[in-house]
Coordinates of C-alpha atoms in Angstrom, one line a residue:
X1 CA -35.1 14.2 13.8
X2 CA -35.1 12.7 10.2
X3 CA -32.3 15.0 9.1
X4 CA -30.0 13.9 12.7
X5 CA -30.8 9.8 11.2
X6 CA -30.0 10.6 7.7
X7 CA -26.7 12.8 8.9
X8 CA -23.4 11.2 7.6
X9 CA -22.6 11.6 11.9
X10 CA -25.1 9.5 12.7
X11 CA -24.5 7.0 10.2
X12 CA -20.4 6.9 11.4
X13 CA -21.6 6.3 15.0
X14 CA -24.0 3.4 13.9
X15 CA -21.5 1.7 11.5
X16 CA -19.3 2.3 14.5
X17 CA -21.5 0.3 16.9
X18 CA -22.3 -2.4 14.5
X19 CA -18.4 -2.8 14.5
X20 CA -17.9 -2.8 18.2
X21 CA -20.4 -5.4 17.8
X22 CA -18.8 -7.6 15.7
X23 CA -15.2 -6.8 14.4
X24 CA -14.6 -5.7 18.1
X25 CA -15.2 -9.0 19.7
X26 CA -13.8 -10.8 16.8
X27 CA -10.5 -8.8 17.9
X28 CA -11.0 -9.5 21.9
X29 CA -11.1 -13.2 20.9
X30 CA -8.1 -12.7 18.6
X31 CA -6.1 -10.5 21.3
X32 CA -6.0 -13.5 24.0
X33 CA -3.6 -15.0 21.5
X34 CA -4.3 -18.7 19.9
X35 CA -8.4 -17.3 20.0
X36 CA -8.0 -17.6 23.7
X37 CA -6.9 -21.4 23.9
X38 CA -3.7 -23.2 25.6
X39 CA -2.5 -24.3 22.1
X40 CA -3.0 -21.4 19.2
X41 CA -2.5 -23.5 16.7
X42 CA -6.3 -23.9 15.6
X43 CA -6.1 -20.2 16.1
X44 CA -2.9 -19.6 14.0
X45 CA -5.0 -22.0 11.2
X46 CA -8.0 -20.5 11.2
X47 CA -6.4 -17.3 11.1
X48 CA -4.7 -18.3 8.3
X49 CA -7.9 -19.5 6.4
X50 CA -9.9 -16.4 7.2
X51 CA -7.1 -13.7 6.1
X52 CA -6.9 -15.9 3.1
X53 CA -10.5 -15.5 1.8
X54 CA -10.6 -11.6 3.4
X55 CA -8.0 -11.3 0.1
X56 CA -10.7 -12.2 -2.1
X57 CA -13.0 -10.6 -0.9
X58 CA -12.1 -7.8 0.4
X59 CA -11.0 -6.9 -3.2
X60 CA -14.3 -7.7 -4.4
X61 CA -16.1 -6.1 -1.0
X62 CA -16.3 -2.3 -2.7
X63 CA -17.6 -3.9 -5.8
X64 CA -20.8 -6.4 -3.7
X65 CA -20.7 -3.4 -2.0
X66 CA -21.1 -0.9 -4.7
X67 CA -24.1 -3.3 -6.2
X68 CA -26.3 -4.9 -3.3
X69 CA -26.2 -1.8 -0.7
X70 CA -24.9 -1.4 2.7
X71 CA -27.6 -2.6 5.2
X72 CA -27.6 -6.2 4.0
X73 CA -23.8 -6.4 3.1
X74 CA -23.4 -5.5 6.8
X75 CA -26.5 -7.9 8.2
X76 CA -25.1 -11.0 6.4
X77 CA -21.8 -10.5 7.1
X78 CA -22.7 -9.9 10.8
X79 CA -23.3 -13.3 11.7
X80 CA -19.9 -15.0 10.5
X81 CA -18.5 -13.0 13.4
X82 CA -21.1 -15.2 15.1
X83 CA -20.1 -18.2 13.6
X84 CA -16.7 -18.1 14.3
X85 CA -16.8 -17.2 17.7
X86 CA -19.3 -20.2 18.3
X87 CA -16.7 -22.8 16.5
X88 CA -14.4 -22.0 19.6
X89 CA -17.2 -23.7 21.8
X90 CA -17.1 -26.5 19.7
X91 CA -14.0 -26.6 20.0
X92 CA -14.2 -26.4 23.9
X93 CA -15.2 -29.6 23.7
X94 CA -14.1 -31.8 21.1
X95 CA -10.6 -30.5 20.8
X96 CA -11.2 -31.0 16.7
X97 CA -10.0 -27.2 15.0
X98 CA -11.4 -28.1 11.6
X99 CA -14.7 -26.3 12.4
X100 CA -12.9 -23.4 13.7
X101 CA -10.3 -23.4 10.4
X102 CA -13.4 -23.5 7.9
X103 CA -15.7 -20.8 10.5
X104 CA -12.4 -18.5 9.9
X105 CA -12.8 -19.3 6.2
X106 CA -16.1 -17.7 5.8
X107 CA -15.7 -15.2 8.3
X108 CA -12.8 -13.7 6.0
X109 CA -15.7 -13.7 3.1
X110 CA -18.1 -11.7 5.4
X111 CA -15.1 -9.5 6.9
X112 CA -14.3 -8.6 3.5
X113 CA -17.3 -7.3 2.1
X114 CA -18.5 -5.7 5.9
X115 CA -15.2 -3.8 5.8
X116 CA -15.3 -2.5 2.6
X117 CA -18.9 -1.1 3.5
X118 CA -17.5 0.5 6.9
X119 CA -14.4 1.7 4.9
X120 CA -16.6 3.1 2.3
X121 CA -19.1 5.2 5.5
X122 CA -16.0 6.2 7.3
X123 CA -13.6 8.2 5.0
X124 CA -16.6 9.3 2.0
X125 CA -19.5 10.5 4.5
X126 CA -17.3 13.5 5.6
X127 CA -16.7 16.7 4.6
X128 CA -12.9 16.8 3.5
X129 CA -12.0 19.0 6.9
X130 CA -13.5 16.0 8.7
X131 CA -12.2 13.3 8.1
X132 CA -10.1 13.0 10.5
X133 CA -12.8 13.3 13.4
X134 CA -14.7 10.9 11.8
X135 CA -12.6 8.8 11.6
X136 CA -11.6 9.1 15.1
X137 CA -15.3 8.2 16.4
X138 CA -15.5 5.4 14.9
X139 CA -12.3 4.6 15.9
X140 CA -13.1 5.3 19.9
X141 CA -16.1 3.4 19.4
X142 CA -15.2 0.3 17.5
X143 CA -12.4 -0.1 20.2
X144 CA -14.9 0.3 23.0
X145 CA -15.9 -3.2 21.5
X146 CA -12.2 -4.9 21.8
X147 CA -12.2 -3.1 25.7
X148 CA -16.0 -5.3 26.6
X149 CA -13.9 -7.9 25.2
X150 CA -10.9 -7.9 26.9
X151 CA -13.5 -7.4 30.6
X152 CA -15.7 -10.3 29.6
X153 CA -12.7 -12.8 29.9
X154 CA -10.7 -10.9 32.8
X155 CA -14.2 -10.9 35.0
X156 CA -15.6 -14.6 33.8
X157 CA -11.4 -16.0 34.3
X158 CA -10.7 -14.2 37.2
X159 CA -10.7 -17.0 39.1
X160 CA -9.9 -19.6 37.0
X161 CA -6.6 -21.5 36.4
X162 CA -7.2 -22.4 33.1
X163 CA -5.3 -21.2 30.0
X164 CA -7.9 -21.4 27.8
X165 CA -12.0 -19.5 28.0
X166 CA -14.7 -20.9 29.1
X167 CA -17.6 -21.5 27.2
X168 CA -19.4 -18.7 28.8
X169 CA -17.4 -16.2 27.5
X170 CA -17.8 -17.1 23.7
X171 CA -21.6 -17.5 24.0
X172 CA -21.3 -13.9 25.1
X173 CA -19.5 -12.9 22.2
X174 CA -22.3 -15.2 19.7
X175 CA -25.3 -12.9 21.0
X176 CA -23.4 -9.6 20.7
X177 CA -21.9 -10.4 17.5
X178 CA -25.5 -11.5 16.8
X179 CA -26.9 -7.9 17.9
X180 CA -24.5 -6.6 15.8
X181 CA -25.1 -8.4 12.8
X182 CA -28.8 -7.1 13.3
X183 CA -27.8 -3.5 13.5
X184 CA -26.7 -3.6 10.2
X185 CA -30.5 -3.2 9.0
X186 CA -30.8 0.8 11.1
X187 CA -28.3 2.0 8.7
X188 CA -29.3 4.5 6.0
X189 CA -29.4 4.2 2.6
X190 CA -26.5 5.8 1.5
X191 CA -28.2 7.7 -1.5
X192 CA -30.4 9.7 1.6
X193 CA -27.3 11.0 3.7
X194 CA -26.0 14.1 4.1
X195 CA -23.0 16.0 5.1
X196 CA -23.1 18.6 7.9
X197 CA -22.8 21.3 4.8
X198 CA -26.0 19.5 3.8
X199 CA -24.4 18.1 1.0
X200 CA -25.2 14.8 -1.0
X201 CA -22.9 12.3 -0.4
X202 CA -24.3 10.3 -3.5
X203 CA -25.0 11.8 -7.1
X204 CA -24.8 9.3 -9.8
X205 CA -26.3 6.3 -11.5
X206 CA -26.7 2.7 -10.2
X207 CA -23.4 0.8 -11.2
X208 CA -23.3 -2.6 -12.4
X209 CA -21.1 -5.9 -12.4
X210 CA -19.5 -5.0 -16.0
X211 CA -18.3 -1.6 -14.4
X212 CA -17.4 -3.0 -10.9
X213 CA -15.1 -5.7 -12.7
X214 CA -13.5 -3.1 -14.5
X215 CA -12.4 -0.5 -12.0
X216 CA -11.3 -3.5 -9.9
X217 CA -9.0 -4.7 -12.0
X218 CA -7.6 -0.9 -12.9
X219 CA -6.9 -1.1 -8.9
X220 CA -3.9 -3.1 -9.7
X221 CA -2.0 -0.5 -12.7
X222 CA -3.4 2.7 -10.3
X223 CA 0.0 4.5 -8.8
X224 CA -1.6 5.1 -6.1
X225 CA -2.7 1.9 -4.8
X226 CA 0.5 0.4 -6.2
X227 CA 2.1 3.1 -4.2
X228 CA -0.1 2.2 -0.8
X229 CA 0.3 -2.3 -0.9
X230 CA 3.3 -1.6 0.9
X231 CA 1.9 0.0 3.4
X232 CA -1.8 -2.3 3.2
X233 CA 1.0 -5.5 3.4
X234 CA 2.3 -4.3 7.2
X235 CA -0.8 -3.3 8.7
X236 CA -1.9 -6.1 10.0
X237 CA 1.3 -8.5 9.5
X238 CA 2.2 -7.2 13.1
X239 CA -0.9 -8.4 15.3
X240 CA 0.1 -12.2 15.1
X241 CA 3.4 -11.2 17.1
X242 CA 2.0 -8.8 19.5
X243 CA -0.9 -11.6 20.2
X244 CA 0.5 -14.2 20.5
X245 CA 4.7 -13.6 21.1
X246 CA 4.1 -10.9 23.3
X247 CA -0.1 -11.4 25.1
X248 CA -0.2 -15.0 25.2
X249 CA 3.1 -16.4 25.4
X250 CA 4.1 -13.9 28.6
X251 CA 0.8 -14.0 30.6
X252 CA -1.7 -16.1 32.2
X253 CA -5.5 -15.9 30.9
X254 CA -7.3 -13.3 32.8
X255 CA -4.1 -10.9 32.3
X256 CA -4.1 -11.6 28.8
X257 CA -7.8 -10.1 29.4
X258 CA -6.8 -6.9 31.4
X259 CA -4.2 -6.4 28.8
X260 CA -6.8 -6.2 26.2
X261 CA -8.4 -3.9 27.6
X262 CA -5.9 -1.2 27.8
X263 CA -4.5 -2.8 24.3
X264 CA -7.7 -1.5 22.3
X265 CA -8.4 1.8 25.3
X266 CA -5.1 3.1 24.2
X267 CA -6.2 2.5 20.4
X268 CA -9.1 4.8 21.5
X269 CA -6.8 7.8 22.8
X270 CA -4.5 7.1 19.8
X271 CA -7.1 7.8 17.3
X272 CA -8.5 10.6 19.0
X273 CA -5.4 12.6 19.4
X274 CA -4.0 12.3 16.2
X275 CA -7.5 13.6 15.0
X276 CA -6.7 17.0 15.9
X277 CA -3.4 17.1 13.2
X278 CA -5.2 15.1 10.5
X279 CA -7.9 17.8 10.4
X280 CA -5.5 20.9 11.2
X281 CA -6.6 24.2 9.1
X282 CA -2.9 25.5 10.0
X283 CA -1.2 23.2 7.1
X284 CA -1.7 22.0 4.2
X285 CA -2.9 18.4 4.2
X286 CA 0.2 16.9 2.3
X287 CA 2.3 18.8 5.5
X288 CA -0.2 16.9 8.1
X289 CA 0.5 13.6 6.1
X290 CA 3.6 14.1 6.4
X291 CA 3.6 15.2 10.3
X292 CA 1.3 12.2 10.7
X293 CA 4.0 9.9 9.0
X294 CA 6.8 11.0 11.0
X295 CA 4.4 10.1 14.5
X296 CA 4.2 6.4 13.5
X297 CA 7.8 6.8 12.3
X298 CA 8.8 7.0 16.1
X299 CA 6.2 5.3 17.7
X300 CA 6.9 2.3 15.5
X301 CA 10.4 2.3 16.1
X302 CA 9.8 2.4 19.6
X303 CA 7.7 -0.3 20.0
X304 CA 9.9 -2.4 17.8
X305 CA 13.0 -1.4 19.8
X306 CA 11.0 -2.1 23.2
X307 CA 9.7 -5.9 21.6
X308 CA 13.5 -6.7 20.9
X309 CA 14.5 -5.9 24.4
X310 CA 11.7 -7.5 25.5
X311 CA 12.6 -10.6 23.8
X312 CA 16.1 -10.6 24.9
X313 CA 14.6 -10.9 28.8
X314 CA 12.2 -13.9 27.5
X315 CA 13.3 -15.4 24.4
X316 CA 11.5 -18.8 24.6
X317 CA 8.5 -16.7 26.2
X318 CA 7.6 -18.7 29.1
X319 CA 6.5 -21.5 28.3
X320 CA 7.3 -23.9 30.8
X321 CA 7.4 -21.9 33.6
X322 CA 4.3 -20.0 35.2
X323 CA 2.7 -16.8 33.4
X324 CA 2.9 -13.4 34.1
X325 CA -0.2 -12.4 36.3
X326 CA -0.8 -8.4 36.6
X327 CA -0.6 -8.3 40.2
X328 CA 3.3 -9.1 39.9
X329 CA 3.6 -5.4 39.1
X330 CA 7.8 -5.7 39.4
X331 CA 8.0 -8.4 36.0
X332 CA 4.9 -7.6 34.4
X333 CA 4.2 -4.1 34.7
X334 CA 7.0 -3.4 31.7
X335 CA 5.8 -6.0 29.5
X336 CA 2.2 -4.8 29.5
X337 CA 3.4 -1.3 29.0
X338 CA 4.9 -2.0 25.9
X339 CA 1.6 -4.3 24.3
X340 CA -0.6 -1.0 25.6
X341 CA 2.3 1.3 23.7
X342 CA 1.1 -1.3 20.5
X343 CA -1.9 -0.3 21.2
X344 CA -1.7 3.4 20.5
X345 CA 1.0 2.9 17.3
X346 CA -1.7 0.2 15.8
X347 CA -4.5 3.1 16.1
X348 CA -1.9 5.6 14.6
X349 CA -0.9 3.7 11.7
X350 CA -5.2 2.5 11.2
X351 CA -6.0 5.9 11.3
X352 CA -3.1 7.7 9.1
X353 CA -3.9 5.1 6.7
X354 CA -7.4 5.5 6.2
X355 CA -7.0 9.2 6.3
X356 CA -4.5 8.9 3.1
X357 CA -7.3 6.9 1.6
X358 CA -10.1 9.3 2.2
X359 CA -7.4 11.7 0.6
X360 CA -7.2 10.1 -2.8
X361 CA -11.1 11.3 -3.6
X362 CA -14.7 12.1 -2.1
X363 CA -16.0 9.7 -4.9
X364 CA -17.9 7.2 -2.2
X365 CA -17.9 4.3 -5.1
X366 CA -14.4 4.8 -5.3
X367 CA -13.9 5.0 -1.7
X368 CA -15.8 1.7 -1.7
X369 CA -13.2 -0.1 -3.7
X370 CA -9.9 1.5 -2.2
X371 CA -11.3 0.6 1.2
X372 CA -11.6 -3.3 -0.4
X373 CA -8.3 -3.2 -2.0
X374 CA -6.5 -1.5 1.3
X375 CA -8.3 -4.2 3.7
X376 CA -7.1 -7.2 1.1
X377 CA -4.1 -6.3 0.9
X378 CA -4.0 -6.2 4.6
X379 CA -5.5 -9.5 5.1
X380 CA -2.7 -11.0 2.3
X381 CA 0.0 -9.9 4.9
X382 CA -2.0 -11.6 7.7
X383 CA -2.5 -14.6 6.1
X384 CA 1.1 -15.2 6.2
X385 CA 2.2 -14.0 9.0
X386 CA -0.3 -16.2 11.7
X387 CA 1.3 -19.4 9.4
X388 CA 4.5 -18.0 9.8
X389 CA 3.7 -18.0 13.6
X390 CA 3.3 -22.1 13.3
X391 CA 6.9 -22.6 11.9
X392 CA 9.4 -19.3 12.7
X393 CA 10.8 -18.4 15.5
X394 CA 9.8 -15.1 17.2
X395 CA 12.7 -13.5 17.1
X396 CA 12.4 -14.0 13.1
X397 CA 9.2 -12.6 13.6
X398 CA 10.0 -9.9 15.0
X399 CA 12.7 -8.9 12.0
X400 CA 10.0 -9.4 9.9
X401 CA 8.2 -6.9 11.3
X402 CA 10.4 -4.2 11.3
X403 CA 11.9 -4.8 8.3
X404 CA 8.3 -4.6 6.5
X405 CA 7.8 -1.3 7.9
X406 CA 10.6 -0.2 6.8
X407 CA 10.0 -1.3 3.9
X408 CA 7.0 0.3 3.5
X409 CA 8.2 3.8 4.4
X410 CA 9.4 5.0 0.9
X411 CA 6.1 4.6 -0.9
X412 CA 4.0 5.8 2.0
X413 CA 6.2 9.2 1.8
X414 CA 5.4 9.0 -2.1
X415 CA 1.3 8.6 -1.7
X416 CA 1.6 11.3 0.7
X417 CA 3.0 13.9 -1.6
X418 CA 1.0 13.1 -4.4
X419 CA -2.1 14.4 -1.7
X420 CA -3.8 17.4 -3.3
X421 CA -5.6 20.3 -0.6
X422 CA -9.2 18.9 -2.7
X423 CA -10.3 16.1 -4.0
X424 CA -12.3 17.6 -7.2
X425 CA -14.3 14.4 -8.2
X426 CA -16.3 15.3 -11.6
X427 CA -19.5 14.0 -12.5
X428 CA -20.8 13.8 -16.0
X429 CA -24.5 15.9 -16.5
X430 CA -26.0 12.7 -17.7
X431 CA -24.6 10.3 -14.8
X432 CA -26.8 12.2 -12.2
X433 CA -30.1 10.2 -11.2
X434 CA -32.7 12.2 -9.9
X435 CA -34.1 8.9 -7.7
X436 CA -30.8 8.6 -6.6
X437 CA -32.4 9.2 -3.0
X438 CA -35.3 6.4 -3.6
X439 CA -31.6 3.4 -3.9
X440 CA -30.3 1.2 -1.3
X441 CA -26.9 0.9 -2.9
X442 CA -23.5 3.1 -2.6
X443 CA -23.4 4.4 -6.0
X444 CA -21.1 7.3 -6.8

């Protein structure tokens, strides 16, 4: 029983539970468009404020990470889910969206840091054959989170001609956001888990600030990373348009829910099946990068394609007539195909990208830090693109989005074939601690 606890496994499914916990209802709430509210604009706002601080910190996440350990990284950061969800109550009622702007501000500080901690778990735990399939579990798992979420408002809203949630719904988010935040404290210390070889995954030293300000800043002049900001830009740019352009501006509030949760089930079967490539013994893994590529190549197109057509049909979305419900199967059903077809190209992309990361080395203190600088860069791109939402047009939008992709294709090909079959991370004979097993923090 001790060996199944300290197993890098187990340790994927809890981080993956703690995340279905918190990140998953942060992204039901996100997915009704506008936070689940008529007007989105203290959603856009707060948006904005929390992808702006989720810069800062999550470049700085591997490093708090790297020093203070895992379990209460994870706790603290828990509970600004939490908070955030319970400034929408607030307000509920007084219709103020300053609480809700500065909530989002310190959720991005705890996102940060609880990211680059699940980053670090998810893609240095495995065995290098195995990343792929660890990644997909937590991927079905966190995802199973966004699916409660999208159920919780369909069920409480069913019957309800409001366009905005009821307070019901985000106290139910506060206590399992809450649970999550207290999960945080089951997880191992990484220094006692092991691989299904029965491998260490931690060898070295405790690091210190000195160190962790250093290798941050060599992020920035690595090829590698350089090579992958394209890439970290786009992969979240696109969630303000499918939220809000596509979910909240076409639909009425408890279809927005249903939506959600084949949005983030999809995301589930998405990561799972492209598992089985990542992990392939039949080629190399620069060849499955590159067949991995060329999946998200289509699918992105696709879904791109299918949102231009789509705004053709409705290019004001409809706001002053009455929203799409999901039992008008003959105008909705092709609209909430396509968000569901988002769905699975969002996994793809997640997955394809962390799976290049986990690439780059098995070094979990490194891992730390390119999981902080991939989810900052990420959060940069989001930043703008919910204020872009305020004041551009979503046809513009919707340019944008392509075009970044696009954009981003040349160096992802680039990162890809620099991949190497092994990772062969060296440690020095005097960087190994022999109480390495007796620390709380991530060291490598």
């Amino acid at each position: 029983m001790k060996f199944r606890y300290y197993s890098a496994l187990t340790q994927i499914i809890l981080v993956g539970f703690i995340c279905f916990l918190c990140p998953g209802m942060f992204n039901a709430v996100n997915g009704m468009g506008g936070g689940g509210q008529l007007d989105p604009t203290a959603g856009n706002n707060a948006n904005t404020a929390l992808y702006s601080t989720f810069v800062v910190f999550g470049i700085l996440g591997g490093a708090i990470v790297n020093l203070a350990g895992v379990r209460y990284t994870i706790f603290g950061s828990g509970f600004m889910y939490a908070l955030y969800s319970a400034s929408y109550i607030y307000l509920n009622h007084k219709a103020d969206g300053s609480f809700t702007i500065a909530a989002g501000a310190l959720l991005g500080v705890g996102a940060g840091i609880l990211w680059a901690a699940q980053g670090m778990i998810m893609v240095s735990y495995p065995r290098e054959e195995e990343k792929g399939k660890y990644i997909a579990i937590f991927w079905v798992i966190f995802n199973l989170g966004g699916m409660l979420g999208g159920i919780l408002p369909f069920a409480i809203n069913y019957h309800s001609e409001k366009d905005s949630l009821s307070d019901g719904v985000y106290i139910a988010f506060v206590v399992l956001e809450c649970l999550g935040a207290i999960l945080g404290l089951a997880l191992a210390p990484p220094a006692k888990v092991t691989r299904s070889d029965g491998s260490s995954v931690v060898l070295v030293k405790y690091t210190n600030v000195v160190r962790e300000a250093i290798e941050i800043l060599k992020l920035f002049i690595n090829p590698l990373m350089l090579g992958l900001l394209p890439m970290c830009f786009t992969s979240n740019f696109f969630y303000t348009y499918q939220f809000n352009n596509i979910n909240a501006a076409l639909f009425n509030i408890r279809t927005r829910g249903f939506n959600n949760i084949f949005y983030w089930g999809s995301q589930m079967v998405g990561a799972f099946a492209i598992s089985f490539l990542l992990d392939s013994p039949r080629f190399s893994r620069r060849k499955r990068g590159f067949l991995a590529f060329g999946i998200v190549f289509v699918f992105f197109n696709a879904i791109w394609g299918g949102s231009l057509a789509l705004h053709n049909k409705y290019p004001e979305g409809i706001e002053s007539g009455k929203r799409l419900d999901f039992k008008d199967s003959k105008h909705a059903s092709g609209p909430i195909i396509l968000y569901v077809v988002c769905g699975i190209a969002d996994a793809l992309y997640q997955s394809l990208a962390y799976w290049i990361i986990g690439s780059l080395s098995n070094n979990n203190q490194k891992l730390s830090r390119y999981a902080g600088f991939y989810k900052g860069m990420q959060s940069f791109g989001a930043a703008i693109a919910w204020q872009l939402d305020i004041k551009i047009p979503a046809l513009n939008q919707l340019i944008a989005n392509w075009a970044l992709f696009g954009a981003s294709i040349p160096s992802m090909l680039y990162v890809i074939w620099m991949i190497k079959d092994h990772s062969e991370d060296t440690v020095k004979p005097d960087e190994i601690s022999d109480s390495a097993n007796e620390k709380e923090v991530a060291t490598a």
